[in-house]
XYZ file of C-alpha atoms in Angstrom:
586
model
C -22.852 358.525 92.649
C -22.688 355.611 89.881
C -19.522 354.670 87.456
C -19.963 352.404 84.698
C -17.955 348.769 84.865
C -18.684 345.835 83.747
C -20.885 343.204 84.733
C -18.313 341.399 86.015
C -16.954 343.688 87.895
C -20.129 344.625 89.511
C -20.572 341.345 90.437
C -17.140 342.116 92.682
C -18.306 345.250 93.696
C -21.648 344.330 95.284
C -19.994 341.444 97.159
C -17.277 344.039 99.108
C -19.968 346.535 99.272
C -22.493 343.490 101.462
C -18.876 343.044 103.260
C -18.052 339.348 101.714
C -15.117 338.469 102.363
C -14.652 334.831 101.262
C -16.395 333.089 98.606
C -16.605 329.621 97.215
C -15.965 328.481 94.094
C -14.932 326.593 90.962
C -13.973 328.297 88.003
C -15.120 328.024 84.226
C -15.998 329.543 80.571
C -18.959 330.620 81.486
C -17.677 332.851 84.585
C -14.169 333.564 83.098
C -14.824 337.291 82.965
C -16.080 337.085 87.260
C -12.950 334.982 87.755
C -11.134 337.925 85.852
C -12.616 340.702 88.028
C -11.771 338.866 91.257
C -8.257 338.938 90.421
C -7.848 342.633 89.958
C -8.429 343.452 93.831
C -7.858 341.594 97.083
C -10.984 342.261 99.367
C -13.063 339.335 98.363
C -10.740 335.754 99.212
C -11.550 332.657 96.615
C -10.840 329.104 98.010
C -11.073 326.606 95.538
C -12.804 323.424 96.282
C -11.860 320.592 94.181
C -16.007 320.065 93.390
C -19.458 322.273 93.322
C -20.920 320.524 95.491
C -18.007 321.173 97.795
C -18.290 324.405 97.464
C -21.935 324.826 98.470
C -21.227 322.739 101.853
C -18.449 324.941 102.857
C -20.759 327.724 101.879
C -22.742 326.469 104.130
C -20.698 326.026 107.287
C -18.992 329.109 106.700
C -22.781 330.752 107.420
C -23.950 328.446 109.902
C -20.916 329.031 111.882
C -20.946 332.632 111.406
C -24.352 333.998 110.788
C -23.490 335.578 107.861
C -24.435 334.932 104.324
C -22.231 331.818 102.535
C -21.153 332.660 98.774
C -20.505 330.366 95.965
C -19.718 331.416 92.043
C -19.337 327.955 89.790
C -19.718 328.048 86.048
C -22.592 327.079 83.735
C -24.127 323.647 83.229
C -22.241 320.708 85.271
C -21.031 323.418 87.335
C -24.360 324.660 88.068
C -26.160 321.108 88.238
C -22.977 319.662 90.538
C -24.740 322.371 92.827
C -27.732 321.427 93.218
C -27.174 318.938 96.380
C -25.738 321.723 98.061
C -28.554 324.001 96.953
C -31.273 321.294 98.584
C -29.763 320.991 101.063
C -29.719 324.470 102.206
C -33.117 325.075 101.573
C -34.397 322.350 104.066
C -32.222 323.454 106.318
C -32.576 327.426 105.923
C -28.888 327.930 105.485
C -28.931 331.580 103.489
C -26.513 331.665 100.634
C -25.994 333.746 97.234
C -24.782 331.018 95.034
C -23.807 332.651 91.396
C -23.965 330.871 88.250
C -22.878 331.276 84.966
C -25.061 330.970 81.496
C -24.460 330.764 78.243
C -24.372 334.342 76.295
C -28.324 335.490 76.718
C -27.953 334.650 71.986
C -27.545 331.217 72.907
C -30.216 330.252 75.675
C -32.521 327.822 74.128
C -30.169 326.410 71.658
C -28.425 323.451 73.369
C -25.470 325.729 73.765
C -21.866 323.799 75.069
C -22.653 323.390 78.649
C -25.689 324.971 78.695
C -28.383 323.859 81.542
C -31.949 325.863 82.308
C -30.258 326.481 85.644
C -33.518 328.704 86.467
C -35.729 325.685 85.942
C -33.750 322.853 87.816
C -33.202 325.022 90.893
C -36.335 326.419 91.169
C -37.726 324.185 93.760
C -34.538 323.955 95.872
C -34.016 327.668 96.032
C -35.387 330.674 97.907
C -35.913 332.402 95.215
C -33.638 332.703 91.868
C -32.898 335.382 88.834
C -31.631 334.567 85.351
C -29.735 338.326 84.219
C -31.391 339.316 80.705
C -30.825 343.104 81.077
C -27.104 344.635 82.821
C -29.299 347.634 84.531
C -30.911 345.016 86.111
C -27.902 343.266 87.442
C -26.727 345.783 90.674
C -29.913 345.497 92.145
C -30.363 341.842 91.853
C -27.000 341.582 93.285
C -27.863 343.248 96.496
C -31.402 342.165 96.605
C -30.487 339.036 96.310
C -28.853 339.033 99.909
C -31.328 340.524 101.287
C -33.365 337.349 100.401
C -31.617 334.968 101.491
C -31.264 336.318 105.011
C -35.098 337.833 105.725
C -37.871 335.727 106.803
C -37.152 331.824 106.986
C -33.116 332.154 105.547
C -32.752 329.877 102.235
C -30.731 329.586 99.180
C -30.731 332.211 96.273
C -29.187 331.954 92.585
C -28.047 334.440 90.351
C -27.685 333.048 86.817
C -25.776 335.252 84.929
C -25.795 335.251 81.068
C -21.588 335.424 79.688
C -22.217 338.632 77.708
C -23.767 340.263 80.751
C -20.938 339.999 82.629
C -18.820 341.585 79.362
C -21.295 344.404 78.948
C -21.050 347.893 81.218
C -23.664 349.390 82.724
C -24.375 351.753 85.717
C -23.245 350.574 89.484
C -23.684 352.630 92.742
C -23.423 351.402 95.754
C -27.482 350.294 97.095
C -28.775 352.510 100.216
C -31.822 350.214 100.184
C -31.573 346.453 98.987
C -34.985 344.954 99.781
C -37.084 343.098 97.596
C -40.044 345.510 96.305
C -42.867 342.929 97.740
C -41.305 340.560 100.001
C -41.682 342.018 103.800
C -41.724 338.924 106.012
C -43.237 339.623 109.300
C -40.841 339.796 111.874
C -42.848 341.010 115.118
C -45.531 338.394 116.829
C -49.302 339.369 117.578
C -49.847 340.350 120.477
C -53.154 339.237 121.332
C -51.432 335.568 120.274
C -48.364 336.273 122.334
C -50.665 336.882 125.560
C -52.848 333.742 125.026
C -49.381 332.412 125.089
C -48.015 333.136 128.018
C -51.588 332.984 129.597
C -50.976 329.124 128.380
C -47.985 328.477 129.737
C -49.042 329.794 133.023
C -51.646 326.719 133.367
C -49.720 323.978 131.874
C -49.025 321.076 134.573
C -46.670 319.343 131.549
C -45.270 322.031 129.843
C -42.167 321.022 127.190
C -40.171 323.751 124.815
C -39.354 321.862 121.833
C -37.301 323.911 120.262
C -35.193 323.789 116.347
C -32.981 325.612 114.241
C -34.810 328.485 113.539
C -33.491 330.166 117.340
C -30.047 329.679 115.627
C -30.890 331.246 113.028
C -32.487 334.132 114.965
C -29.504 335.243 116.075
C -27.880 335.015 119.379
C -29.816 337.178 120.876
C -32.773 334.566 120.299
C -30.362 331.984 122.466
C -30.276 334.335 125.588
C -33.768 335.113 125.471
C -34.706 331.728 125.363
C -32.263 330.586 128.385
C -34.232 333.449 129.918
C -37.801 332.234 129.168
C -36.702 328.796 130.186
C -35.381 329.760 133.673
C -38.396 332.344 134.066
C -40.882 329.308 133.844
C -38.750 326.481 134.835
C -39.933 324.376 132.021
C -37.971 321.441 130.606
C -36.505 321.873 127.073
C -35.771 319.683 124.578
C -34.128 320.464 120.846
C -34.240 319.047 117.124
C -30.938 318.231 115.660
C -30.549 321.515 113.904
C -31.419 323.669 117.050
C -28.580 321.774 119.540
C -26.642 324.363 121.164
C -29.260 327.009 121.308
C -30.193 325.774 124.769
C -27.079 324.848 127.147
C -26.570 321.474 126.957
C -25.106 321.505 130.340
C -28.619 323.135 132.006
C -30.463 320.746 134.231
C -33.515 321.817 132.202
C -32.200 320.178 128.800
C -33.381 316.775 128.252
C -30.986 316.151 124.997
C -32.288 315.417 121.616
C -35.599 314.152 120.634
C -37.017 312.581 117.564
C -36.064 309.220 115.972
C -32.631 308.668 117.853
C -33.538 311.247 120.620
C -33.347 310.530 124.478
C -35.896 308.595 125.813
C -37.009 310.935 128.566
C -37.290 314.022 125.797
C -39.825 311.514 123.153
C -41.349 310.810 126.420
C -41.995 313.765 127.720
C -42.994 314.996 124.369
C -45.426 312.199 124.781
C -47.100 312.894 128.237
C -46.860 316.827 128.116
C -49.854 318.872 128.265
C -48.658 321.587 126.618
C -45.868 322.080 123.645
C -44.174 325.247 123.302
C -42.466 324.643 119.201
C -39.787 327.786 119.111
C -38.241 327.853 115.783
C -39.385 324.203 114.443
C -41.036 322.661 112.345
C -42.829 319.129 113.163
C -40.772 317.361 110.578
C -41.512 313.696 110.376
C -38.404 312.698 112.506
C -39.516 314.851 115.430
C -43.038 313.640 115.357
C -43.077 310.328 114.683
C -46.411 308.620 113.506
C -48.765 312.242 113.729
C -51.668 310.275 114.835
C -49.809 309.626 118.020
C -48.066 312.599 118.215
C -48.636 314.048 121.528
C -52.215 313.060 122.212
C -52.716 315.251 125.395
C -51.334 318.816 124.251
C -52.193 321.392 123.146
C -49.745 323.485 121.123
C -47.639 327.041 120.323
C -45.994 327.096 117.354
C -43.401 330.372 116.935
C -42.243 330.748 113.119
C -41.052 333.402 110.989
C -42.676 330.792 108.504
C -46.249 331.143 108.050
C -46.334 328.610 105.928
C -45.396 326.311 108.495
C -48.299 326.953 110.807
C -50.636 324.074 110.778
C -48.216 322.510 107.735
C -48.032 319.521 109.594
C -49.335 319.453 113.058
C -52.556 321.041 113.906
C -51.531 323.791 116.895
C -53.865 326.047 119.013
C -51.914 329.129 119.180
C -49.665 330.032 115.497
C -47.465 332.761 116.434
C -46.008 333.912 113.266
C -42.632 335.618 113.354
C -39.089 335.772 114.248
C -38.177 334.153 117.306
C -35.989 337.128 118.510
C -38.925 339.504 118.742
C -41.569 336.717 119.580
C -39.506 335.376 123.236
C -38.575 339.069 124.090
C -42.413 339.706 124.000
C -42.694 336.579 125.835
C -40.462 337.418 128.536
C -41.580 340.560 128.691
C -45.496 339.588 128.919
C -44.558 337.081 131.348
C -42.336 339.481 133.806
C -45.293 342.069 133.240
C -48.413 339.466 134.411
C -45.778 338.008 137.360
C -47.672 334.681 137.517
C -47.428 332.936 140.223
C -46.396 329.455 139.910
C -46.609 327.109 141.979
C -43.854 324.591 141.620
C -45.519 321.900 143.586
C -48.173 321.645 140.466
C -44.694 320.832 138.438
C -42.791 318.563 140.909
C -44.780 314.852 139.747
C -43.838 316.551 135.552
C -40.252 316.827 136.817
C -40.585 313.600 139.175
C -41.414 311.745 135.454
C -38.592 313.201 134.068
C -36.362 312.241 136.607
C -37.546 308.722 136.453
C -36.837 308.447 132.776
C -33.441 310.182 132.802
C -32.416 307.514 135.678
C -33.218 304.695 132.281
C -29.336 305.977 131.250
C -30.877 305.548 127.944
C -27.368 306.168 126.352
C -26.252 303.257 128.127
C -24.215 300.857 125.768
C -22.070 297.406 126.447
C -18.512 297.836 126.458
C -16.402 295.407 124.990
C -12.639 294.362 124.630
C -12.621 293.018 121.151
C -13.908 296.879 119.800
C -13.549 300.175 120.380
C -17.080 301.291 120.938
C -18.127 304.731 118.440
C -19.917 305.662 121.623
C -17.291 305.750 123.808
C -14.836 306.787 120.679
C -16.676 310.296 121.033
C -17.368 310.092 124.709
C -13.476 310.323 124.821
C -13.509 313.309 121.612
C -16.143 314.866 123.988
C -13.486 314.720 127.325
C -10.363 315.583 125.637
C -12.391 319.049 123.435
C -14.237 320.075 125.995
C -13.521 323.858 127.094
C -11.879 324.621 123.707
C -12.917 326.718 120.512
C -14.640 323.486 119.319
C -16.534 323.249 116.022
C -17.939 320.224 115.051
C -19.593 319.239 111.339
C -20.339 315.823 110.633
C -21.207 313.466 107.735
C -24.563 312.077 107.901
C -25.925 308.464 109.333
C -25.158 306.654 112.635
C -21.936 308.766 113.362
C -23.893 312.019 112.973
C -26.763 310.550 115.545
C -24.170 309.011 117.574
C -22.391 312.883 117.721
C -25.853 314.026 118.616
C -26.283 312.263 121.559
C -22.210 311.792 122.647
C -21.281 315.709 122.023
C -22.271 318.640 124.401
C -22.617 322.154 123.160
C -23.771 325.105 125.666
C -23.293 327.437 122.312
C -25.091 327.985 119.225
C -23.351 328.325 116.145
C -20.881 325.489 117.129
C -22.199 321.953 115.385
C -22.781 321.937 111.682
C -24.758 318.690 110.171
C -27.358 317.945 107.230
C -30.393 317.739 108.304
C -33.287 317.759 106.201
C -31.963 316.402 103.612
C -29.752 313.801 105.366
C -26.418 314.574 102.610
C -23.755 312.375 102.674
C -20.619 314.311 102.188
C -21.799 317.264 103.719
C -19.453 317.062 106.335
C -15.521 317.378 104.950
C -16.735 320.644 102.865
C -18.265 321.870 105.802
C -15.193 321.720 107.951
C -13.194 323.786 105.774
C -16.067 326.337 105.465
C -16.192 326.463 109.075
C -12.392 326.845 109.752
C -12.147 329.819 107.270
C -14.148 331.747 108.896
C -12.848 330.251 112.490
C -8.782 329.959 111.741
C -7.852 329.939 115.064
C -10.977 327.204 116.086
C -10.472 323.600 116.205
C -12.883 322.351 113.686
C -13.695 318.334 113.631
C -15.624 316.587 111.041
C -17.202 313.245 112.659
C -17.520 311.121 109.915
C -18.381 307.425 108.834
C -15.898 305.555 106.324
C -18.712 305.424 103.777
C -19.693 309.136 103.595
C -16.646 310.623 104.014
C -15.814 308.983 100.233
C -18.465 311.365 98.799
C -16.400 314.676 99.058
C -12.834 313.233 100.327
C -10.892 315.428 97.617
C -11.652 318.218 99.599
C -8.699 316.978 101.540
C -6.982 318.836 98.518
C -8.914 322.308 99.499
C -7.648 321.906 102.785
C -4.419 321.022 102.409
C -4.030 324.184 99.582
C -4.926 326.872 102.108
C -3.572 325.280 105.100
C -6.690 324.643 107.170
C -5.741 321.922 110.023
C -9.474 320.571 109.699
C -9.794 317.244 111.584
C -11.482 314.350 109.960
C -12.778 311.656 112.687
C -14.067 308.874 111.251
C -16.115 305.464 113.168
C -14.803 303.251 110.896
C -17.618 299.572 111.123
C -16.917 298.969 107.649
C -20.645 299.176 106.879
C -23.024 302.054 105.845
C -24.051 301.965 109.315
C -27.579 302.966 109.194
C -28.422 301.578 106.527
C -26.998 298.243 107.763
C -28.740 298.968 111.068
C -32.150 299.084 109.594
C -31.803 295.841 107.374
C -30.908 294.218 110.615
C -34.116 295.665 112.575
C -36.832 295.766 109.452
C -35.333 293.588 106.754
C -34.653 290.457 108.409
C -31.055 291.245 108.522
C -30.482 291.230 104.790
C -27.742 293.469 104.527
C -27.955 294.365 100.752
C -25.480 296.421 99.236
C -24.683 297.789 102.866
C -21.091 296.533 103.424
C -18.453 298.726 102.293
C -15.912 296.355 100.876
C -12.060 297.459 99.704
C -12.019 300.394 101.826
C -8.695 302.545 100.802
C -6.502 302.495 104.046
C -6.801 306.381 105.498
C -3.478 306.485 107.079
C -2.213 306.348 103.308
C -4.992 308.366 101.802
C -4.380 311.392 104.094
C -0.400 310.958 103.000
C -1.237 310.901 99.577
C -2.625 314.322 100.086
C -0.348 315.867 101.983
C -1.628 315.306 105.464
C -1.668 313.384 108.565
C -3.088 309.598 108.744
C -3.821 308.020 112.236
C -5.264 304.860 112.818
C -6.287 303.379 116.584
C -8.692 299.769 117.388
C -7.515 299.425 120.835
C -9.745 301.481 123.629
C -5.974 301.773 125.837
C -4.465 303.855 122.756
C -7.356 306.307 122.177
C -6.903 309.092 124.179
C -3.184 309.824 122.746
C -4.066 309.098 119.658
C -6.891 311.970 119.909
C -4.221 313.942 121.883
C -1.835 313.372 118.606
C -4.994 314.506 116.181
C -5.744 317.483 117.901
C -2.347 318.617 118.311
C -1.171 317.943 114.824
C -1.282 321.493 113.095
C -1.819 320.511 109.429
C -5.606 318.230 108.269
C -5.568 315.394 109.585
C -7.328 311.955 109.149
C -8.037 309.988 112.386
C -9.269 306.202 110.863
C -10.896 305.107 114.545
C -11.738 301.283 113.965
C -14.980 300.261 115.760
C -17.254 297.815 116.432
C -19.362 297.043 112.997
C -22.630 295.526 114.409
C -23.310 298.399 117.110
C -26.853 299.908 116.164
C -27.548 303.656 117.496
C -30.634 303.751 120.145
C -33.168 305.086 121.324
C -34.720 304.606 117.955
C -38.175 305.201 117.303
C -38.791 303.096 114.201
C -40.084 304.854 111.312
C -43.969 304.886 111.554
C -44.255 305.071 115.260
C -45.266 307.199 118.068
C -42.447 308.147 120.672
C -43.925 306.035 123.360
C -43.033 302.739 120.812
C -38.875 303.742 121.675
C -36.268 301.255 121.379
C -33.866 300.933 123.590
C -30.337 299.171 123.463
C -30.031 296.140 125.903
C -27.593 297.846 128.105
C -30.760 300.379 129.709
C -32.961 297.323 130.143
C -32.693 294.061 128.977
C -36.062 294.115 127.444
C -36.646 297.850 127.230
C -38.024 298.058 124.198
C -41.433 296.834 125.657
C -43.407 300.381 126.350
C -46.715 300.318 127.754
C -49.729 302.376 126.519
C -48.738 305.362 129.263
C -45.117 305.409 128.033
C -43.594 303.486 130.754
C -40.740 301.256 130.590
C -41.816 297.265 131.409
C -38.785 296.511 133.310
């Protein structure tokens, strides 16, 4: 049965009836009348970020960490453009989000109106999909299809634009039985003639690698087990993209850590010399493969992705299974428990022998030093004194988030939030206080660098408002590390622009909100000075001082293949000479 409200008010209405129960915002003119509707009823929880940005990054790690869809409402023109990082970044990294924006009255759109912005036009390449509101009987079911968007197929971004005198004028509402989209049915079951050329595949390979990304996150958890399963079923070694860490135990003898450009130098390795690539929810970006000439000269390829567009976008593969990686690995497993190969292990043991022999490279090796606390060993420790709890980790983006990569373990999916595609500094902070709403009870870390956590530090103010003990660990070298890193490796060491001079001092910073400061640069103070972050109940701001010319290896320079990996000079003195099979001239 339908009753007639207002737009705004249906706005409300559809968000309780998809079970919302937080959303992100920033208030303004242009979404007065929503802000007016959310205040007559207590189902749907604001937090206020201090920027709309902000509020698209928590957004975000409120759905990563959950599964669920992330909401945002901001107002019309800056607050809708301020957006638009968020919006990006989401989409590269299939984060699905409803993000609601408000226009101008529908008499003013095209007339230059007082913060007026074609939000339609300027996010139509970093969204799913988007709707600008001309009609209020059109509104409930954009409302509820608009979910259903965001979270079918390859999950994205999707924006509502909603004129100011929609949102006065009534209309129609009942609750939807059926929210799909009219024409948009992604395909979520595998074929299974592909499936069974497969698995007929794998049985054969002498090399075989799963390389495997974000997408098995997003499939759900039950994607996780079945892949665990599929791994242990075929005894192949696995290896994961940034996005996709913690969908594969990091603690299983089968994981070979990260590849790509600061990956471990037996995964790019093995990537290398395989025969045969199983891709399970990825997507051959450029940081994964490396120069695509070179990519894996000796394989042949399966590529699993609810994506068809990524099939063949960027890597030619044999078999394209398109679909979603739930339904795809329990056909797998399924397929592969039904044939019973036979496999004989010997055919493996020189593949695993290779792998062993890289592993035993210790290419996270680094040189300890008095003078410094290393950032390695600075989250080495973070690792030791977290492990076993409700840990969440986000992190800012450059040689901190690579250095958390490769330092951090996580045997769950769900549990390690960080920009990927679009590499967005100040991702992290927001992200945090996304993640512990949804987690109160979790600890919830942001691993940060000095530089980026300056992009979104008022959020300190969000946190401190709804009394969310998010902890902000930053590897303070005084530089923008990666950058700095590669004007010392490919610009002659020309550090332009790269120093980060009159740094505000944290400890103060974090008091000037209303939090907790810390600062440690001795190694012999770290571990109760982590002890004191951790148990500090309110946000905290841990300024760890640390050596400012350590560079982050392995790093496969931009340009080349993963058999041209550099190593640092604590796994071999010269080990970044690699011969043309891959091995290590020691």
């Amino acid at each position: 049965m339908s009753e007639t409200i207002t737009g705004a008010e249906m706005v409300i209405r559809a968000l309780q009836d998809q079970g919302v129960e937080h959303i992100f915002g920033y208030p303004g003119g242009a979404v007065l009348p929503i802000y007016d509707a959310l205040f007559l009823q207590d189902k749907v929880h604001h937090i206020l970020v201090r920027h709309e940005q902000a509020a698209v990054h928590a957004a975000e790690g409120y759905a990563r960490s959950t599964g669920k869809v992330g909401c945002v409402l901001v107002t019309s023109g800056p607050g809708a453009t301020n957006a638009v990082t968020g919006l990006t970044d989401a989409m590269l990294d299939s984060i699905p989000l409803v993000v609601i924006t408000g226009q101008v009255p529908t008499y003013l759109i095209g007339s230059d109106a007082f913060q007026e912005a074609d939000t339609v036009g300027i996010t139509r390449h970093c969204t799913k999909h988007n709707y600008l509101v001309k009609d209020i009987a059109d509104l409930p079911r954009i409302l509820h299809e608009a979910f259903y968007v965001a979270s079918n197929g390859r999950p994205g971004p999707v924006v509502i634009d909603i004129p100011k005198n929609i949102q006065f004028e009534s209309g129609p509402y009942a609750r939807q039985a059926d929210n799909q989209h009219k024409t948009y049915r992604p395909k979520v079951e595998g074929d299974p003639a592909r499936i069974a050329a497969a698995v007929e595949l794998m049985t054969r390979a002498q090399r075989p690698i799963f390389y495997t990304g974000g997408g098995v996150i997003n499939a759900g958890s039950g994607a996780t087990k079945l892949l665990r399963e599929l791994a242990a079923l075929t005894g192949f070694p696995v290896t994961s993209t940034l996005m996709g860490l913690g969908a594969f135990p990091a603690s299983d003898p089968q994981f070979l850590g990260m590849l790509g450009m600061h990956g471990t130098y037996e995964a790019n390795l093995a990537m290398h010399d395989s025969d045969l690539i199983i891709a399970v929810g990825a997507r051959f970006d450029d940081r994964i493969t490396g120069r695509l000439d070179a990519f894996a000269p000796h394989s042949r390829k399966i590529h699993i992705d609810i994506d068809p567009s990524s099939i063949n976008k960027t890597v030619k593969v044999d078999i394209g299974i398109v679909g979603d990686c739930a339904h795809v690995l329990h056909e797998m497993v399924r397929v592969w428990k039904e044939t019973a190969p036979v496999i004989d292990k010997s055919r493996h043991a020189p593949w695993w022998a290779d792998i062993a022999r890289w592993r035993a490279r210790n290419c996270l090796a680094y040189r300890k030093d008095g003078q410094f606390i290393k950032p390695q060993y600075a989250l080495e420790r973070l690792e030791a004194l977290t492990k076993g709890r409700d840990r969440y980790i986000t992190t800012e983006v450059g040689q901190h988030q690579m250095w958390a990569a490769q330092f951090l373990h996580f045997d769950e999916p769900n549990r390690f939030m960080t920009s990927g595609g679009l590499g967005t500094m100040g991702y992290g902070l927001p992200a945090a206080i996304g993640v512990q709403i949804a987690h109160p009870d979790a600890l919830v870390i942001d691993v940060a660098g000095e530089a980026s956590i300056q992009m979104n530090i008022q959020e300190m103010s969000t946190a401190l408002q709804y009394r969310l003990p998010v902890k902000v660990f930053i590897l303070n070298n005084e530089y923008m590390g990666m950058v700095r890193q590669w004007q010392e490796l490919l610009h002659g060491g020309r550090y332009s622009e790269s120093y980060s001079d009159a740094l505000p001092d944290f400890v103060k910073l974090a008091e000037a909100f209303g939090g907790t400061g810390i600062r440690c640069d001795k190694a012999e103070e770290l571990d109760d000075a982590i002890r004191r972050m951790i148990d500090t109940p309110g946000p905290v701001i841990f300024d760890c001082l640390v050596d400012p010319a350590e560079n982050c290896f392995p790093m496969i320079p931009s340009g080349k293949a993963h058999n041209e990996i550099l190593l640092g000079d604590a796994v071999a003195d010269i080990g970044s000479v690699i011969d043309d099979k891959g091995k290590a001239l020691v």
